[in-house]
Short mmCIF file of C-alpha atoms in Angstrom, two decimals:
data_model
loop_
_atom_site.label_atom_id
_atom_site.label_comp_id
_atom_site.label_asym_id
_atom_site.label_seq_id
_atom_site.Cartn_x
_atom_site.Cartn_y
_atom_site.Cartn_z
CA MET A 1 -13.66 -100.30 -41.30
CA SER A 2 -11.90 -97.32 -39.86
CA ASP A 3 -11.65 -97.34 -35.63
CA PRO A 4 -12.84 -94.31 -34.55
CA HIS A 5 -11.33 -94.59 -31.55
CA ALA A 6 -7.76 -94.48 -33.43
CA ALA A 7 -9.24 -91.54 -35.31
CA ALA A 8 -9.75 -90.12 -32.54
CA GLY A 9 -6.90 -90.03 -31.17
CA SER A 10 -5.00 -89.38 -34.01
CA ALA A 11 -7.05 -85.89 -34.08
CA ALA A 12 -5.57 -85.65 -30.61
CA LEU A 13 -2.00 -85.62 -31.50
CA ARG A 14 -2.29 -83.77 -34.21
CA ARG A 15 -3.98 -81.20 -32.06
CA ARG A 16 -1.17 -81.17 -28.96
CA ALA A 17 1.46 -80.95 -32.14
CA ALA A 18 0.17 -78.33 -33.13
CA TYR A 19 -0.22 -76.51 -30.04
CA GLU A 20 2.97 -76.82 -28.61
CA ALA A 21 4.17 -75.72 -32.17
CA ALA A 22 2.18 -72.37 -32.31
CA LYS A 23 3.44 -72.15 -28.34
CA ALA A 24 7.06 -72.30 -29.56
CA ARG A 25 6.41 -69.44 -32.04
CA THR A 26 5.01 -67.19 -29.28
CA ARG A 27 7.79 -67.94 -27.04
CA LEU A 28 10.40 -67.19 -29.50
CA ARG A 29 8.89 -63.99 -30.56
CA LEU A 30 8.45 -62.76 -26.88
CA ALA A 31 12.01 -63.42 -25.99
CA ARG A 32 12.83 -61.21 -29.31
CA ARG A 33 10.81 -58.36 -27.96
CA ARG A 34 12.61 -55.28 -27.10
CA ARG A 35 12.51 -55.12 -23.21
CA GLY A 36 12.76 -50.80 -23.07
CA ARG A 37 10.74 -50.41 -19.55
CA PRO A 38 12.83 -50.91 -16.94
CA GLN A 39 9.50 -51.74 -14.79
CA PRO A 40 7.84 -54.47 -17.46
CA LEU A 41 4.37 -53.14 -18.00
CA LEU A 42 1.69 -56.68 -17.17
CA VAL A 43 -2.19 -56.11 -17.74
CA HIS A 44 -2.86 -58.86 -15.05
CA GLN A 45 -6.56 -59.56 -14.71
CA MET A 46 -8.97 -62.51 -14.09
CA GLY A 47 -10.95 -63.13 -16.76
CA LYS A 48 -14.23 -61.20 -17.94
CA VAL A 49 -12.67 -57.88 -16.22
CA ALA A 50 -11.79 -55.40 -19.47
CA SER A 51 -9.06 -56.77 -20.16
CA SER A 52 -8.95 -57.04 -23.51
CA SER A 53 -9.74 -53.09 -23.26
CA VAL A 54 -7.28 -52.29 -20.57
CA THR A 55 -4.18 -53.56 -22.79
CA ALA A 56 -5.76 -52.16 -25.91
CA SER A 57 -6.03 -48.91 -24.45
CA LEU A 58 -1.93 -48.77 -23.16
CA GLN A 59 -0.37 -50.72 -26.45
CA GLU A 60 -2.60 -47.46 -27.76
CA ALA A 61 -1.05 -44.76 -26.15
CA GLY A 62 2.34 -46.10 -27.04
CA LEU A 63 2.89 -48.39 -24.33
CA ASP A 64 5.11 -51.28 -26.01
CA PRO A 65 5.66 -53.91 -24.70
CA VAL A 66 2.12 -54.73 -23.06
CA TYR A 67 2.14 -58.48 -21.60
CA GLN A 68 -1.55 -59.33 -20.98
CA VAL A 69 -2.26 -62.43 -18.53
CA HIS A 70 -4.40 -64.30 -16.37
CA ALA A 71 -2.57 -66.26 -14.24
CA VAL A 72 1.04 -66.48 -13.36
CA SER A 73 1.19 -69.11 -10.59
CA PRO A 74 2.24 -72.63 -11.05
CA ALA A 75 -1.04 -73.81 -10.08
CA GLY A 76 -3.00 -71.33 -12.25
CA LEU A 77 -0.94 -71.83 -15.27
CA ALA A 78 -1.31 -75.50 -14.98
CA ALA A 79 -5.15 -75.54 -15.47
CA LEU A 80 -5.20 -73.68 -18.43
CA GLU A 81 -2.54 -75.56 -20.05
CA ALA A 82 -4.55 -78.70 -19.54
CA SER A 83 -7.79 -76.72 -20.78
CA TYR A 84 -6.10 -75.10 -23.76
CA ALA A 85 -3.76 -78.04 -24.96
CA ARG A 86 -7.31 -79.99 -24.86
CA ARG A 87 -9.45 -77.76 -26.39
CA TRP A 88 -6.75 -75.51 -28.37
CA ASP A 89 -8.14 -73.77 -31.75
CA PRO A 90 -5.75 -71.62 -34.01
CA GLY A 91 -8.36 -69.05 -33.96
CA HIS A 92 -9.05 -68.95 -30.39
CA ARG A 93 -6.60 -66.15 -28.51
CA GLY A 94 -7.15 -67.50 -24.75
CA ALA A 95 -4.14 -69.58 -25.84
CA GLN A 96 -1.36 -66.46 -26.13
CA HIS A 97 -2.56 -65.22 -22.57
CA LEU A 98 -1.59 -68.58 -21.43
CA TRP A 99 1.75 -68.86 -23.21
CA GLN A 100 2.46 -65.15 -21.75
CA GLY A 101 2.03 -65.97 -18.69
CA GLN A 102 4.33 -69.15 -18.42
CA TRP A 103 7.07 -65.80 -20.43
CA VAL A 104 6.52 -64.04 -17.27
CA ALA A 105 6.29 -66.53 -14.91
CA GLY A 106 9.65 -67.43 -16.05
CA ARG A 107 11.07 -63.88 -15.80
CA LEU A 108 9.69 -63.76 -12.39
CA ALA A 109 11.82 -66.81 -11.24
CA ARG A 110 14.91 -66.01 -13.57
CA GLU A 111 14.86 -61.92 -11.78
CA PRO A 112 13.89 -62.00 -8.09
CA GLN A 113 15.16 -58.34 -8.16
CA ARG A 114 13.01 -57.17 -10.63
CA ARG A 115 10.36 -54.56 -10.10
CA TRP A 116 7.05 -55.28 -12.56
CA GLN A 117 4.34 -52.46 -13.07
CA VAL A 118 1.33 -54.57 -12.58
CA VAL A 119 -2.76 -52.79 -14.10
CA THR A 120 -5.54 -55.37 -13.03
CA VAL A 121 -9.21 -54.92 -12.29
CA VAL A 122 -12.08 -55.99 -9.97
CA ARG A 123 -15.48 -57.03 -10.96
CA ASP A 124 -18.60 -57.97 -9.01
CA PRO A 125 -18.12 -61.62 -8.57
CA VAL A 126 -21.51 -62.40 -9.66
CA ALA A 127 -21.34 -60.22 -12.78
CA ARG A 128 -18.07 -61.19 -13.55
CA ASN A 129 -19.38 -65.30 -13.11
CA VAL A 130 -22.39 -64.73 -15.60
CA SER A 131 -20.46 -62.78 -17.83
CA SER A 132 -17.54 -65.97 -17.88
CA PHE A 133 -20.22 -68.71 -18.10
CA PHE A 134 -21.54 -66.98 -21.36
CA GLN A 135 -18.34 -66.56 -23.15
CA VAL A 136 -17.98 -70.29 -22.57
CA ALA A 137 -21.27 -72.05 -22.72
CA ARG A 138 -21.35 -72.80 -26.14
CA SER A 139 -17.77 -74.46 -26.34
CA ARG A 140 -18.12 -76.28 -22.64
CA TYR A 141 -21.49 -77.15 -21.89
CA GLY A 142 -23.37 -77.29 -25.34
CA LEU A 143 -25.39 -73.79 -24.70
CA ASP A 144 -26.08 -72.48 -27.68
CA LEU A 145 -28.59 -69.22 -27.10
CA GLY A 146 -29.56 -68.42 -29.84
CA GLU A 147 -30.82 -71.58 -31.13
CA LEU A 148 -32.48 -72.21 -27.46
CA ALA A 149 -34.17 -68.65 -27.93
CA ARG A 150 -35.48 -69.63 -31.32
CA ASP A 151 -37.42 -73.05 -29.44
CA ARG A 152 -38.31 -71.42 -26.12
CA SER A 153 -40.04 -69.15 -24.39
CA GLU A 154 -37.94 -66.34 -22.91
CA ASP A 155 -38.52 -67.90 -19.54
CA GLU A 156 -37.50 -71.42 -20.54
CA VAL A 157 -34.41 -69.74 -21.66
CA VAL A 158 -34.10 -67.99 -18.39
CA ASP A 159 -34.45 -71.50 -16.38
CA ALA A 160 -32.66 -73.27 -18.21
CA VAL A 161 -29.48 -71.29 -18.39
CA ARG A 162 -29.82 -71.04 -14.33
CA ALA A 163 -29.56 -74.29 -14.08
CA LEU A 164 -26.74 -75.01 -15.97
CA PHE A 165 -25.12 -71.77 -14.50
CA LEU A 166 -25.71 -72.83 -10.83
CA GLU A 167 -25.06 -76.55 -11.54
CA ARG A 168 -22.48 -76.92 -14.40
CA PHE A 169 -20.20 -73.86 -14.10
CA ASP A 170 -17.30 -74.77 -12.21
CA ASP A 171 -15.28 -71.18 -11.40
CA HIS A 172 -17.55 -69.86 -8.89
CA GLU A 173 -15.05 -68.93 -7.17
CA GLY A 174 -12.43 -67.98 -9.10
CA PRO A 175 -13.23 -63.89 -8.25
CA VAL A 176 -13.15 -64.31 -4.77
CA ARG A 177 -9.72 -66.44 -4.72
CA TRP A 178 -7.94 -64.89 -7.99
CA VAL A 179 -6.44 -61.86 -5.63
CA ASP A 180 -4.85 -64.12 -2.94
CA ALA A 181 -3.09 -66.75 -6.11
CA GLU A 182 -2.05 -64.69 -9.08
CA LEU A 183 -1.35 -60.88 -6.74
CA ALA A 184 -0.82 -61.07 -3.52
CA VAL A 185 1.66 -64.23 -3.47
CA PRO A 186 3.28 -63.76 -7.23
CA PHE A 187 4.03 -60.33 -6.48
CA GLY A 188 4.27 -59.78 -2.74
CA VAL A 189 1.01 -57.81 -2.14
CA ASP A 190 -0.49 -57.05 0.62
CA PRO A 191 -4.39 -55.92 -1.02
CA TRP A 192 -5.90 -56.25 2.40
CA SER A 193 -4.37 -54.02 4.83
CA ALA A 194 -5.48 -50.70 3.49
CA PRO A 195 -9.26 -49.84 2.87
CA PHE A 196 -9.94 -49.64 -0.86
CA PRO A 197 -11.40 -45.76 -2.14
CA ARG A 198 -14.29 -46.75 -3.13
CA GLU A 199 -15.25 -43.49 -3.93
CA ARG A 200 -12.26 -42.64 -6.65
CA GLY A 201 -12.10 -46.29 -7.81
CA TRP A 202 -8.56 -46.61 -7.83
CA ALA A 203 -5.92 -47.11 -5.52
CA VAL A 204 -1.76 -47.91 -6.24
CA LEU A 205 0.06 -50.97 -4.05
CA ARG A 206 3.34 -50.95 -3.47
CA GLY A 207 4.33 -54.79 -3.38
CA GLU A 208 7.65 -56.16 -2.67
CA ARG A 209 7.81 -57.21 -6.34
CA ALA A 210 5.48 -54.65 -8.37
CA ASP A 211 3.97 -51.13 -8.47
CA VAL A 212 0.11 -52.44 -8.42
CA LEU A 213 -2.74 -50.49 -9.73
CA VAL A 214 -6.07 -51.45 -8.72
CA LEU A 215 -9.08 -50.51 -10.61
CA ARG A 216 -12.97 -50.85 -9.81
CA TYR A 217 -14.57 -52.80 -13.59
CA GLU A 218 -17.76 -50.11 -12.96
CA ASP A 219 -15.31 -47.54 -12.80
CA LEU A 220 -13.52 -47.45 -15.61
CA GLY A 221 -15.23 -45.52 -17.56
CA ARG A 222 -14.99 -42.15 -15.18
CA CYS A 223 -11.16 -42.61 -13.89
CA PHE A 224 -9.25 -44.83 -16.51
CA GLY A 225 -7.69 -41.74 -17.31
CA GLU A 226 -6.77 -40.16 -14.09
CA ALA A 227 -5.36 -43.35 -12.86
CA VAL A 228 -3.11 -44.49 -15.40
CA GLU A 229 -2.04 -40.86 -15.49
CA ALA A 230 -1.51 -40.63 -11.44
CA PHE A 231 0.15 -45.07 -12.13
CA LEU A 232 2.74 -44.24 -15.56
CA GLY A 233 2.73 -40.48 -15.42
CA LEU A 234 0.72 -40.86 -19.01
CA PRO A 235 -1.80 -38.40 -19.51
CA GLY A 236 -5.15 -38.78 -21.90
CA VAL A 237 -5.11 -42.29 -22.39
CA ARG A 238 -8.34 -43.18 -23.11
CA LEU A 239 -10.61 -46.53 -22.61
CA ALA A 240 -10.74 -48.30 -25.27
CA SER A 241 -13.62 -50.71 -26.02
CA ARG A 242 -12.59 -54.78 -26.78
CA ASN A 243 -14.53 -58.33 -26.64
CA VAL A 244 -18.16 -57.23 -25.77
CA SER A 245 -20.21 -58.92 -25.15
CA SER A 246 -23.24 -57.52 -26.89
CA GLY A 247 -21.32 -57.54 -30.20
CA LYS A 248 -20.92 -60.77 -29.71
CA ASP A 249 -23.27 -63.57 -32.27
CA TYR A 250 -25.21 -64.65 -28.97
CA ALA A 251 -26.28 -60.95 -28.41
CA ASP A 252 -29.91 -60.66 -28.23
CA ALA A 253 -30.42 -64.03 -26.43
CA TYR A 254 -27.31 -62.49 -24.16
CA ARG A 255 -29.89 -59.43 -23.15
CA ALA A 256 -32.51 -60.87 -23.01
CA VAL A 257 -31.07 -63.19 -20.37
CA GLU A 258 -28.89 -60.57 -18.90
CA ARG A 259 -32.47 -58.69 -18.36
CA ARG A 260 -34.10 -61.47 -16.36
CA LEU A 261 -32.00 -63.84 -15.17
CA THR A 262 -32.44 -64.07 -10.92
CA LEU A 263 -30.70 -66.51 -8.65
CA ASP A 264 -31.18 -67.36 -5.27
CA GLY A 265 -29.96 -65.94 -2.27
CA ASP A 266 -27.74 -68.42 -0.38
CA TYR A 267 -25.42 -68.02 -3.62
CA LEU A 268 -25.72 -64.20 -3.92
CA ASP A 269 -24.79 -64.16 -0.36
CA ARG A 270 -21.56 -66.50 -0.09
CA MET A 271 -20.47 -64.41 -3.43
CA TYR A 272 -20.93 -60.79 -1.38
CA GLY A 273 -20.75 -61.87 1.62
CA SER A 274 -16.60 -62.71 1.30
CA ARG A 275 -13.93 -60.71 2.15
CA TYR A 276 -12.82 -59.94 -1.91
CA ALA A 277 -16.22 -58.41 -2.20
CA ARG A 278 -16.53 -56.54 1.18
CA HIS A 279 -12.89 -54.90 0.41
CA PHE A 280 -13.98 -53.71 -3.10
CA TRP A 281 -17.09 -52.75 -2.29
CA SER A 282 -19.14 -51.18 0.47
CA ASP A 283 -22.50 -52.30 2.12
CA GLU A 284 -24.81 -50.49 0.04
CA GLU A 285 -22.82 -51.16 -2.91
CA ARG A 286 -22.68 -54.66 -2.75
CA ALA A 287 -26.93 -54.90 -1.23
CA ALA A 288 -27.06 -52.69 -4.73
CA HIS A 289 -25.63 -55.90 -6.79
CA ARG A 290 -27.13 -58.17 -4.91
CA ALA A 291 -30.74 -56.61 -5.40
CA ARG A 292 -30.20 -56.57 -9.16
CA TRP A 293 -30.10 -60.29 -9.64
CA VAL A 294 -33.21 -61.07 -6.84
CA ALA A 295 -35.57 -58.69 -9.09
CA GLY A 296 -34.14 -59.67 -12.45
CA THR A 297 -34.09 -55.97 -13.68
CA GLN A 298 -30.33 -55.75 -14.66
CA GLY A 299 -31.13 -53.17 -17.23
CA THR A 300 -27.50 -51.39 -16.94
CA SER A 301 -25.99 -53.73 -14.83
CA SER A 302 -22.19 -54.82 -14.48
CA THR A 303 -22.87 -58.20 -16.71
CA SER A 304 -22.08 -56.40 -19.54
CA SER A 305 -18.39 -56.51 -21.04
CA THR A 306 -18.57 -52.97 -21.75
CA PRO A 307 -17.57 -51.08 -18.59
CA ASP A 308 -20.42 -49.14 -16.92
CA ALA A 309 -19.69 -45.72 -15.85
CA ALA A 310 -22.35 -44.64 -14.72
CA GLY A 311 -21.98 -47.06 -11.11
CA GLY A 312 -24.63 -46.85 -8.73
CA GLY A 313 -27.54 -48.96 -8.49
CA ALA A 314 -30.77 -50.21 -6.80
CA ALA A 315 -29.29 -49.50 -3.43
CA ALA A 316 -32.55 -48.58 -2.03
CA ALA A 317 -34.68 -51.00 -3.17
CA ALA A 318 -31.74 -53.74 -1.52
CA ARG A 319 -32.35 -55.89 1.00
CA PRO A 320 -29.56 -56.29 3.62
CA LEU A 321 -26.81 -58.90 3.96
CA ASP A 322 -26.71 -61.38 6.07
CA PRO A 323 -23.49 -60.90 8.17
CA ASP A 324 -23.58 -64.67 9.45
CA ARG A 325 -23.45 -65.92 5.70
CA ALA A 326 -20.50 -63.87 5.32
CA VAL A 327 -16.97 -65.79 4.22
CA ASP A 328 -13.52 -64.81 4.94
CA LEU A 329 -11.39 -66.45 2.75
CA ARG A 330 -8.16 -66.60 4.27
CA ARG A 331 -4.81 -65.93 2.36
CA PRO A 332 -3.64 -68.93 0.11
CA THR A 333 -0.04 -70.18 0.49
CA PRO A 334 2.06 -70.71 -2.40
CA SER A 335 1.79 -74.04 -2.54
CA THR A 336 -2.24 -74.56 -1.68
CA ALA A 337 -3.34 -71.36 -3.78
CA PRO A 338 -6.34 -71.98 -6.17
CA SER A 339 -6.37 -72.14 -9.57
CA PRO A 340 -8.39 -69.66 -12.34
CA ARG A 341 -10.32 -71.61 -14.82
CA PRO A 342 -10.04 -70.38 -18.49
CA SER A 343 -12.88 -68.40 -19.53
CA GLY A 344 -12.65 -66.89 -22.62
CA ARG A 345 -11.26 -63.43 -22.83
#
């Protein structure tokens, strides 16, 4: 009789060997890519903020090469590699972003004088977390929304999803920490020194090692072309649509849960009281975002992977945020920068 433990160990070794071989091929391909642009162009964003759409838009406009990554810090890359090497599937493209990130990190270390052009997007932290959770719910937590919806009522599905999201999802703080850990520290950018132009929806930051275009997710539909033209001098760039959750196999169940999901006040206050949220969204905007999760009436909320060009929301119905619950996340040092979690891209 075969030993199941030995078989599992052998499968893990084969998976790791295949992972390392694919990684080596990617690194070789990256090394051969022409460098053309004096300032390499990097789409560097946390997961679930339309990074695939932004990258596709820039590539379709003729920009090459464009690197798409989610981490360049040592801690961030180590966390991603530990996950992808363990769960790697040749059909999953997430590891490509990791390997590109490792290659970019190598260039940052070898070429300290080179400046980069970075495009990044910030998103309502709760909406981003919910979207990220749905992306990994089946592979990481065994949640099959389609099957769950067949066996239970909508109320039961929503209750089950809420409990799993709050108790098992392990990247709630990811959005509020990412800017410091993956942008401020590696590129010498101070994102907090000047007010963010919320009405415009985008800003350009000048750092020690990079020029950074920061866009808000909910404003992408109306300002992407304008911002790219100002940043890169390239007119007429339109936002492409990629990796949209509503087009995935769990679309119907996703929309139903998205429409009815509510979250507790302590969690919402922690997320919307963070320095990250307070910097990029006004009191009224944060209150409107918060109200969607209190009332369970998201409708056209920003949890969808397709940016909502209209923005706005239920500000008039929102309850004011409690200032005593505000969380001021201090800028971490490179040695303590928190690690992003793989969230599916």
